[in-house]
Amino acid sequence: MMKNILLLVHDDSGQEARFQAALDVTRAMDGHLSCVDIALAPAMNEDYFSPGLGPILMSEEIEQEQANRGRLEQRLASEDVAWTSIEASGDPGEAMRRAARLCDLIVVNSDLQKFPHPRLSEIAGELIVSSGKPVLAVPADMRKLNPFGGALVAWDGSREAETALRAAVPLLAHASGVTLFEVEDGSVKLHAEAAAEYLSRHGIHAAIHRVTGVGTHPGDAILKAIGDMKPDYVVMGGFSRPRLIESMFGGVTRQLFDHSPVPLFLAH
């Protein structure tokens, strides 16, 4: 089941996209939306800012987020979803991890470079690795997610892909169609047929689309498939097993974060 949806709330350029996506998923799952409004500690250059400026900026940030939370709660009062609102401050990753202990899905943004705060810009990748929960990473310009539309599962036979597939089953059960997309480059040990058989036992009958990937970057192949098939969202895991977050999110996952026009459902 996917009943407890956790939303990062902050007054930034991506908030409306992730708010709408979280509402759409919560409605489809008949779930509960938990909104964590985070007042971010200011990112300051110590050579430029005076020592006393930090508390002033933090006070302004808290005041801004109180107003932001008030506006969002007014909107939620007229929505047909159950919800709660949580206030937090400081490090966004730590705040979200605390709130995520009993959640089923975390909703944040995918386009990491568009946020002015460095800790917020890396939040999606950090939570995928550290929270132990699946993450829905939403493009900042998206205004609607159709959970009942088509889903593309980027399959490479890895444990990360297995984890993402299992976590996404409650969402995939609502999809009008599911396609398992495999880039065959000789490295796949567990092929998409096994994933299709697994899904079939959950009543999800997936098609398989396989392309030859020799000499093709997997990220490019996935982006082309998104452009050709027009899915409403993509399910994927990591496409390697690096030890560092920086290396993991410097490859296929980061490429999809930066360029995917549709939300990404990811797990690690």
Short mmCIF file of C-alpha atoms in Angstrom, two decimals:
data_model
loop_
_atom_site.label_atom_id
_atom_site.label_comp_id
_atom_site.label_asym_id
_atom_site.label_seq_id
_atom_site.Cartn_x
_atom_site.Cartn_y
_atom_site.Cartn_z
CA MET A 1 0.00 0.00 0.00
CA MET A 2 1.03 3.59 -0.57
CA LYS A 3 -1.03 5.60 1.89
CA ASN A 4 1.33 8.04 3.58
CA ILE A 5 2.66 10.71 1.22
CA LEU A 6 5.29 13.15 2.49
CA LEU A 7 5.66 16.55 0.79
CA LEU A 8 8.53 19.01 1.10
CA VAL A 9 7.01 22.47 1.57
CA HIS A 10 9.14 25.56 1.00
CA ASP A 11 8.46 28.83 -0.78
CA ASP A 12 10.58 28.22 -3.89
CA SER A 13 10.07 27.87 -7.66
CA GLY A 14 9.36 24.14 -7.47
CA GLN A 15 6.74 24.15 -4.74
CA GLU A 16 3.65 24.33 -6.95
CA ALA A 17 4.77 21.38 -9.07
CA ARG A 18 5.47 19.08 -6.16
CA PHE A 19 2.32 20.24 -4.34
CA GLN A 20 0.11 19.33 -7.31
CA ALA A 21 1.89 16.00 -7.84
CA ALA A 22 1.52 15.11 -4.16
CA LEU A 23 -2.19 15.96 -4.25
CA ASP A 24 -2.70 13.83 -7.37
CA VAL A 25 -0.94 10.80 -5.88
CA THR A 26 -2.65 11.16 -2.49
CA ARG A 27 -6.09 11.27 -4.14
CA ALA A 28 -5.33 8.25 -6.32
CA MET A 29 -4.08 6.25 -3.33
CA ASP A 30 -6.90 7.49 -1.05
CA GLY A 31 -4.07 8.38 1.29
CA HIS A 32 -2.88 11.02 3.74
CA LEU A 33 -0.66 13.97 2.83
CA SER A 34 1.91 15.13 5.38
CA CYS A 35 3.37 18.55 4.57
CA VAL A 36 6.75 19.39 6.09
CA ASP A 37 7.35 23.15 5.85
CA ILE A 38 11.07 23.76 6.28
CA ALA A 39 12.63 27.11 7.09
CA LEU A 40 16.12 26.77 5.66
CA ALA A 41 19.21 27.96 7.47
CA PRO A 42 20.80 30.68 5.30
CA ALA A 43 23.69 29.70 3.03
CA MET A 44 26.25 32.43 3.60
CA ASN A 45 29.69 33.27 2.36
CA GLU A 46 31.59 34.02 5.58
CA ASP A 47 33.93 36.40 3.79
CA TYR A 48 31.02 38.57 2.71
CA PHE A 49 28.39 38.43 5.44
CA SER A 50 28.81 39.85 8.93
CA PRO A 51 28.60 37.39 11.87
CA GLY A 52 25.32 38.89 13.11
CA LEU A 53 23.50 38.58 9.80
CA GLY A 54 22.74 34.86 10.08
CA PRO A 55 20.13 35.12 12.87
CA ILE A 56 18.45 38.03 11.07
CA LEU A 57 18.19 36.08 7.82
CA MET A 58 16.94 33.00 9.67
CA SER A 59 14.25 35.05 11.37
CA GLU A 60 13.14 36.42 8.01
CA GLU A 61 13.12 32.90 6.55
CA ILE A 62 10.94 31.59 9.39
CA GLU A 63 8.51 34.48 8.95
CA GLN A 64 8.34 33.85 5.19
CA GLU A 65 7.68 30.15 5.70
CA GLN A 66 4.96 30.82 8.28
CA ALA A 67 3.16 32.88 5.64
CA ASN A 68 3.81 30.22 3.01
CA ARG A 69 2.44 27.47 5.24
CA GLY A 70 -0.65 29.56 5.98
CA ARG A 71 -1.38 30.01 2.27
CA LEU A 72 -0.90 26.30 1.58
CA GLU A 73 -3.11 25.26 4.49
CA GLN A 74 -5.89 27.52 3.18
CA ARG A 75 -5.69 25.72 -0.16
CA LEU A 76 -5.59 22.29 1.47
CA ALA A 77 -8.74 23.07 3.44
CA SER A 78 -10.69 23.03 0.17
CA GLU A 79 -9.02 19.90 -1.26
CA ASP A 80 -10.51 16.43 -0.97
CA VAL A 81 -7.52 14.85 0.80
CA ALA A 82 -6.64 14.15 4.42
CA TRP A 83 -3.61 16.18 5.47
CA THR A 84 -1.45 17.40 8.29
CA SER A 85 1.13 20.19 8.41
CA ILE A 86 4.49 19.98 10.19
CA GLU A 87 6.85 22.86 10.92
CA ALA A 88 10.62 22.33 10.75
CA SER A 89 13.79 24.37 10.36
CA GLY A 90 17.47 23.94 9.64
CA ASP A 91 18.87 21.17 7.46
CA PRO A 92 16.24 20.00 4.94
CA GLY A 93 17.63 16.49 4.55
CA GLU A 94 17.61 15.84 8.27
CA ALA A 95 14.12 17.31 8.66
CA MET A 96 12.73 15.18 5.83
CA ARG A 97 14.41 12.01 7.09
CA ARG A 98 12.85 12.51 10.53
CA ALA A 99 9.43 13.01 9.00
CA ALA A 100 9.86 10.11 6.57
CA ARG A 101 10.21 7.34 9.12
CA LEU A 102 6.58 6.25 8.72
CA CYS A 103 5.86 7.44 5.18
CA ASP A 104 5.49 5.47 1.96
CA LEU A 105 6.59 8.08 -0.60
CA ILE A 106 8.47 11.39 -0.50
CA VAL A 107 7.65 14.12 -3.04
CA VAL A 108 10.39 16.62 -3.94
CA ASN A 109 11.71 18.24 -7.13
CA SER A 110 14.03 16.75 -9.72
CA ASP A 111 15.71 19.74 -11.37
CA LEU A 112 18.43 20.15 -8.81
CA GLN A 113 20.31 23.12 -10.21
CA LYS A 114 17.39 25.56 -10.21
CA PHE A 115 17.29 26.13 -6.46
CA PRO A 116 19.28 28.92 -4.84
CA HIS A 117 19.99 27.03 -1.62
CA PRO A 118 22.72 24.37 -1.96
CA ARG A 119 21.19 22.01 0.62
CA LEU A 120 17.83 22.08 -1.13
CA SER A 121 19.35 21.58 -4.57
CA GLU A 122 20.63 18.10 -3.68
CA ILE A 123 17.67 16.96 -1.59
CA ALA A 124 16.24 14.40 -4.04
CA GLY A 125 19.46 12.45 -4.43
CA GLU A 126 20.21 12.64 -0.73
CA LEU A 127 16.79 11.30 0.28
CA ILE A 128 16.86 8.46 -2.25
CA VAL A 129 20.06 7.17 -0.68
CA SER A 130 19.55 8.06 2.99
CA SER A 131 15.82 7.83 3.75
CA GLY A 132 15.19 4.23 2.71
CA LYS A 133 11.96 5.39 1.07
CA PRO A 134 10.98 5.85 -2.59
CA VAL A 135 11.08 9.38 -3.89
CA LEU A 136 8.89 11.04 -6.51
CA ALA A 137 11.07 13.70 -8.15
CA VAL A 138 8.95 16.22 -10.04
CA PRO A 139 10.02 18.74 -12.74
CA ALA A 140 9.48 22.31 -11.56
CA ASP A 141 7.27 23.24 -14.53
CA MET A 142 4.84 20.32 -14.11
CA ARG A 143 1.30 21.18 -13.01
CA LYS A 144 -0.46 17.80 -13.06
CA LEU A 145 0.45 14.14 -12.58
CA ASN A 146 -1.91 11.51 -13.90
CA PRO A 147 -1.46 8.42 -11.68
CA PHE A 148 -3.92 6.58 -13.93
CA GLY A 149 -1.90 7.21 -17.09
CA GLY A 150 0.97 5.30 -18.64
CA ALA A 151 4.12 4.29 -16.76
CA LEU A 152 7.58 3.54 -18.13
CA VAL A 153 9.80 1.31 -16.00
CA ALA A 154 13.49 1.75 -16.79
CA TRP A 155 14.78 -1.77 -16.19
CA ASP A 156 18.43 -2.83 -16.01
CA GLY A 157 18.15 -5.91 -13.81
CA SER A 158 19.94 -4.28 -10.87
CA ARG A 159 18.95 -4.51 -7.23
CA GLU A 160 18.10 -0.81 -7.34
CA ALA A 161 15.71 -1.45 -10.23
CA GLU A 162 14.13 -4.34 -8.31
CA THR A 163 13.69 -2.11 -5.25
CA ALA A 164 12.06 0.64 -7.32
CA LEU A 165 9.77 -1.83 -9.07
CA ARG A 166 8.55 -3.38 -5.83
CA ALA A 167 8.01 0.01 -4.23
CA ALA A 168 6.05 1.28 -7.24
CA VAL A 169 3.58 -1.63 -7.41
CA PRO A 170 0.72 0.25 -5.65
CA LEU A 171 1.11 3.10 -8.12
CA LEU A 172 1.60 0.86 -11.16
CA ALA A 173 -1.62 -0.97 -10.25
CA HIS A 174 -3.48 2.24 -11.15
CA ALA A 175 -1.70 2.79 -14.48
CA SER A 176 -3.54 2.45 -17.77
CA GLY A 177 -0.44 0.78 -19.20
CA VAL A 178 3.02 -0.25 -18.03
CA THR A 179 6.06 -0.68 -20.28
CA LEU A 180 9.30 -2.27 -19.12
CA PHE A 181 12.10 -0.55 -21.03
CA GLU A 182 15.41 -2.39 -21.23
CA VAL A 183 18.65 -1.25 -22.84
CA GLU A 184 20.39 -4.45 -23.95
CA ASP A 185 24.13 -3.83 -23.82
CA GLY A 186 25.25 -7.25 -22.61
CA SER A 187 25.33 -6.30 -18.92
CA VAL A 188 21.74 -7.15 -17.93
CA LYS A 189 21.69 -10.32 -15.80
CA LEU A 190 17.99 -10.37 -14.91
CA HIS A 191 15.95 -9.48 -17.96
CA ALA A 192 12.66 -7.64 -18.20
CA GLU A 193 10.69 -10.87 -18.69
CA ALA A 194 11.33 -11.71 -15.02
CA ALA A 195 10.09 -8.27 -13.99
CA ALA A 196 6.99 -8.70 -16.17
CA GLU A 197 6.27 -12.05 -14.53
CA TYR A 198 6.62 -10.49 -11.09
CA LEU A 199 4.21 -7.68 -11.99
CA SER A 200 1.70 -10.14 -13.49
CA ARG A 201 1.32 -11.77 -10.09
CA HIS A 202 0.16 -8.39 -8.83
CA GLY A 203 -2.38 -8.15 -11.63
CA ILE A 204 -0.20 -5.72 -13.63
CA HIS A 205 0.36 -6.83 -17.21
CA ALA A 206 3.36 -5.01 -18.60
CA ALA A 207 4.66 -4.78 -22.14
CA ILE A 208 8.39 -5.10 -22.83
CA HIS A 209 10.30 -2.70 -25.06
CA ARG A 210 13.95 -3.59 -25.58
CA VAL A 211 16.54 -1.64 -27.55
CA THR A 212 20.12 -2.45 -28.45
CA GLY A 213 22.34 -0.29 -26.31
CA VAL A 214 25.87 -1.00 -27.52
CA GLY A 215 27.54 2.38 -27.88
CA THR A 216 24.48 4.21 -26.52
CA HIS A 217 24.40 5.96 -23.15
CA PRO A 218 21.51 4.49 -21.08
CA GLY A 219 20.34 7.96 -20.06
CA ASP A 220 20.05 9.03 -23.70
CA ALA A 221 18.10 5.86 -24.49
CA ILE A 222 15.67 6.43 -21.62
CA LEU A 223 15.11 10.06 -22.56
CA LYS A 224 14.40 9.01 -26.15
CA ALA A 225 11.92 6.41 -24.90
CA ILE A 226 10.20 9.08 -22.81
CA GLY A 227 9.95 11.31 -25.87
CA ASP A 228 8.61 8.48 -28.05
CA MET A 229 6.22 6.81 -25.61
CA LYS A 230 5.02 9.90 -23.67
CA PRO A 231 4.59 8.17 -20.28
CA ASP A 232 3.05 10.07 -17.39
CA TYR A 233 5.92 9.04 -15.12
CA VAL A 234 9.04 6.86 -15.03
CA VAL A 235 10.01 4.24 -12.44
CA MET A 236 13.73 3.61 -12.06
CA GLY A 237 16.48 2.63 -9.68
CA GLY A 238 20.18 3.36 -9.74
CA PHE A 239 22.05 2.19 -12.82
CA SER A 240 25.28 1.46 -10.95
CA ARG A 241 26.48 0.69 -7.44
CA PRO A 242 28.85 3.51 -6.52
CA ARG A 243 29.80 4.20 -2.92
CA LEU A 244 29.29 7.95 -3.01
CA ILE A 245 26.12 9.94 -3.58
CA GLU A 246 28.09 12.30 -5.79
CA SER A 247 29.09 9.53 -8.19
CA MET A 248 25.66 7.92 -8.19
CA PHE A 249 23.95 11.15 -9.10
CA GLY A 250 26.56 12.16 -11.63
CA GLY A 251 25.43 9.53 -14.16
CA VAL A 252 22.11 8.29 -15.51
CA THR A 253 20.06 9.41 -12.51
CA ARG A 254 21.44 12.93 -12.63
CA GLN A 255 20.87 13.09 -16.39
CA LEU A 256 17.23 12.16 -15.88
CA PHE A 257 16.92 14.64 -13.01
CA ASP A 258 18.13 17.41 -15.28
CA HIS A 259 16.28 16.50 -18.48
CA SER A 260 13.24 14.30 -17.86
CA PRO A 261 10.00 16.13 -18.73
CA VAL A 262 7.98 13.75 -16.53
CA PRO A 263 8.18 12.80 -12.82
CA LEU A 264 10.63 10.12 -11.74
CA PHE A 265 9.72 7.48 -9.16
CA LEU A 266 13.07 6.35 -7.72
CA ALA A 267 14.31 4.00 -5.03
CA HIS A 268 17.72 2.76 -3.97
#
